[in-house]
């Protein structure tokens, strides 16, 4: 599930699976969950778009730090690149109210809690990436694709099981309803033995109902009951 989650997050962020895995580890060390990291990186993306258009507080913050939100081709830089550039700048500033405001303007309000992470600069993110590789928590693109395929198949299997339950109920419920209804009727008429036998007969025909739909598709339940009554009468007469 984690590999699948990282793969999907990488697609949303436009980053490689390996890069997102490394960031996930760095944010985790700072006490942020994968979901929180996703939200923080989305905030960074929104602010960088504002900065690239020269609007809002983000544009002023980027300009003050001497950072361009776009590359030499005029394309928006990746979140990982911008994060490391901002972190390098922020790490060089003394902790203060002004620094807090700068982080808020450049990245978003939620990033204020991540100032300790930013204080490590780009070097801090690179060190975390190396640690993640050594610990084996950097996922490959192939693994995330396989994990996604597995989760999809498990979801389909769960749906198939639910469908089997419905199909089973469709086959069994009518048969059981008929059986119990006839048992109640026979019991009310004073035929306790017949009611019990009808129950045994109903349970016994379940496998046939599941496979063929009915053990005697051309004979109604009423007819089968009449035959059973006639058989009991014959046995009673034989005793006499």
XYZ file of C-alpha atoms in Angstrom:
240
model
C 0.000 0.000 0.000
C 2.838 2.411 0.858
C 4.560 1.829 -2.470
C 1.271 2.398 -4.312
C 0.656 5.569 -2.276
C 4.133 6.913 -3.082
C 3.655 6.103 -6.771
C 0.368 7.997 -6.953
C 1.844 10.935 -5.020
C 4.786 11.074 -7.435
C 2.337 11.371 -10.322
C 0.450 14.214 -8.628
C 3.664 16.058 -7.783
C 5.292 15.509 -11.163
C 8.356 14.058 -9.437
C 10.140 10.727 -9.769
C 9.181 7.926 -7.408
C 12.712 7.907 -6.020
C 12.614 11.652 -5.287
C 9.251 11.427 -3.532
C 10.514 8.459 -1.483
C 13.484 10.527 -0.325
C 11.309 13.525 0.519
C 8.893 11.262 2.373
C 11.729 10.064 4.574
C 12.987 13.623 5.222
C 9.501 14.865 6.121
C 8.920 11.801 8.268
C 12.039 12.604 10.264
C 10.559 16.045 10.859
C 7.321 14.493 12.164
C 5.176 14.976 9.057
C 3.062 12.191 7.574
C 2.945 11.380 3.867
C -0.460 13.061 3.654
C 0.894 16.198 5.328
C 3.896 16.217 3.009
C 1.555 16.031 0.027
C -0.408 19.008 1.330
C 2.764 21.011 2.016
C 4.179 20.341 -1.442
C 0.860 21.352 -3.004
C 1.057 24.622 -1.097
C 4.617 25.141 -2.367
C 3.412 24.530 -5.929
C 0.605 27.076 -5.603
C 2.962 29.699 -4.172
C 5.573 29.081 -6.849
C 2.935 29.544 -9.552
C 2.025 32.906 -8.009
C 5.681 33.838 -7.930
C 6.167 32.834 -11.578
C 3.292 35.155 -12.529
C 4.662 37.939 -10.337
C 1.564 38.164 -8.156
C 0.870 38.048 -4.439
C 3.134 37.842 -1.422
C 4.936 34.853 -2.939
C 6.352 36.972 -5.762
C 7.776 39.461 -3.276
C 9.188 36.671 -1.071
C 10.931 34.951 -3.967
C 12.339 38.234 -5.172
C 13.627 39.062 -1.689
C 15.426 35.719 -1.538
C 16.771 36.086 -5.080
C 15.064 32.919 -6.274
C 13.384 32.439 -9.637
C 10.386 30.109 -9.693
C 11.124 29.266 -13.343
C 14.133 27.751 -15.085
C 16.102 29.232 -17.989
C 13.435 27.984 -20.395
C 10.683 29.764 -18.522
C 9.254 26.515 -17.155
C 8.202 26.199 -13.520
C 10.907 24.437 -11.526
C 10.075 21.156 -9.858
C 8.899 21.188 -6.264
C 12.042 19.385 -5.083
C 14.351 21.932 -6.743
C 12.441 24.937 -5.390
C 12.217 23.409 -1.931
C 15.969 22.971 -1.733
C 16.628 26.488 -3.066
C 14.256 28.033 -0.525
C 15.680 25.862 2.259
C 19.214 27.028 1.429
C 18.135 30.647 1.739
C 16.003 30.173 4.851
C 18.750 28.223 6.645
C 20.997 31.277 6.376
C 18.533 33.570 8.136
C 18.346 34.032 11.878
C 15.172 32.630 13.424
C 12.818 35.544 13.906
C 9.296 36.765 13.244
C 10.472 38.140 9.899
C 11.796 34.705 8.908
C 8.487 33.115 9.845
C 6.593 35.601 7.667
C 8.995 34.984 4.782
C 8.429 31.226 4.947
C 4.685 31.758 5.131
C 4.706 34.039 2.088
C 7.019 31.851 0.028
C 5.631 28.416 0.857
C 2.373 28.773 2.763
C 1.257 29.032 6.374
C 1.548 25.316 7.143
C 5.258 25.452 6.367
C 5.959 27.482 9.492
C 5.982 24.231 11.469
C 8.581 22.891 9.040
C 11.138 25.630 9.660
C 13.376 23.173 11.592
C 13.423 20.994 8.450
C 14.156 23.985 6.229
C 16.995 25.056 8.531
C 18.938 22.039 7.325
C 19.138 23.567 3.870
C 19.522 21.540 0.691
C 22.288 19.579 2.408
C 19.791 18.340 4.972
C 17.514 16.964 2.265
C 20.457 15.323 0.502
C 21.624 13.701 3.742
C 18.109 12.387 4.371
C 18.038 11.001 0.828
C 21.257 9.085 1.429
C 19.929 7.703 4.700
C 16.711 6.624 3.001
C 18.703 4.721 0.372
C 20.822 2.973 3.003
C 17.703 1.987 4.945
C 16.057 0.635 1.805
C 12.984 2.887 1.936
C 13.451 4.429 -1.503
C 10.935 2.837 -3.839
C 11.566 2.144 -7.503
C 9.158 2.972 -10.295
C 8.713 -0.734 -11.090
C 7.822 -1.579 -7.486
C 5.177 1.135 -7.249
C 3.622 -0.001 -10.533
C 3.534 -3.618 -9.348
C 2.052 -2.525 -6.022
C -0.607 -0.482 -7.796
C -1.471 -3.469 -10.001
C -1.690 -5.737 -6.944
C -4.014 -3.329 -5.124
C -6.192 -3.042 -8.229
C -6.448 -6.826 -8.490
C -7.248 -7.142 -4.779
C -10.002 -4.574 -5.252
C -11.407 -6.523 -8.193
C -11.219 -9.748 -6.183
C -13.147 -8.134 -3.342
C -15.800 -7.012 -5.813
C -15.961 -10.516 -7.292
C -16.467 -12.028 -3.828
C -19.296 -9.568 -3.176
C -20.829 -10.557 -6.496
C -20.572 -14.239 -5.563
C -22.404 -13.532 -2.305
C -25.215 -11.836 -4.212
C -25.410 -14.681 -6.717
C -25.452 -17.246 -3.924
C -28.244 -15.391 -2.172
C -30.193 -15.160 -5.409
C -30.042 -18.952 -5.771
C -30.628 -19.921 -2.152
C -33.066 -17.397 -0.729
C -36.067 -18.412 -2.908
C -35.508 -22.088 -2.085
C -35.154 -21.443 1.642
C -38.171 -19.133 1.625
C -40.307 -21.837 -0.006
C -39.049 -24.460 2.416
C -39.711 -22.445 5.581
C -43.134 -21.304 4.325
C -44.211 -24.883 3.656
C -42.828 -26.043 7.014
C -44.875 -23.370 8.811
C -48.029 -24.303 6.866
C -47.628 -28.020 7.563
C -46.954 -27.381 11.235
C -50.102 -25.253 11.523
C -52.102 -28.051 9.898
C -50.838 -30.424 12.559
C -48.386 -32.279 10.367
C -45.259 -31.953 12.510
C -43.525 -34.932 10.929
C -44.259 -33.643 7.442
C -42.922 -30.206 8.420
C -39.682 -31.776 9.618
C -39.340 -33.879 6.483
C -40.067 -30.835 4.324
C -37.199 -29.083 6.084
C -34.819 -31.947 5.394
C -35.960 -32.047 1.769
C -35.454 -28.294 1.384
C -31.926 -28.397 2.797
C -31.096 -31.443 0.738
C -32.038 -29.761 -2.521
C -29.884 -26.660 -1.909
C -26.821 -27.998 -3.796
C -29.042 -28.811 -6.772
C -30.624 -25.341 -6.656
C -27.158 -23.777 -6.659
C -26.073 -25.763 -9.698
C -29.260 -26.283 -11.692
C -31.643 -23.704 -10.250
C -34.087 -26.387 -9.036
C -33.807 -30.056 -8.221
C -37.082 -30.638 -10.105
C -37.553 -27.661 -12.412
C -40.637 -29.161 -14.061
C -42.439 -30.029 -10.782
C -43.805 -27.354 -8.460
C -43.115 -27.318 -4.747
C -46.807 -27.943 -4.105
C -46.710 -31.055 -6.251
C -43.613 -32.280 -4.435
C -45.392 -31.771 -1.086
C -48.442 -33.668 -2.340
C -46.206 -36.536 -3.406
C -44.578 -36.516 0.011
C -47.994 -36.575 1.746
C -49.128 -39.447 -0.445
C -45.969 -41.373 0.415
C -46.531 -40.830 4.147
C -50.159 -41.947 3.808
C -49.077 -45.126 2.078
C -46.585 -45.859 4.840
C -49.270 -45.234 7.498
C -51.723 -47.532 5.713
C -49.081 -50.234 5.433
C -48.731 -50.185 9.216
C -52.451 -50.860 9.547
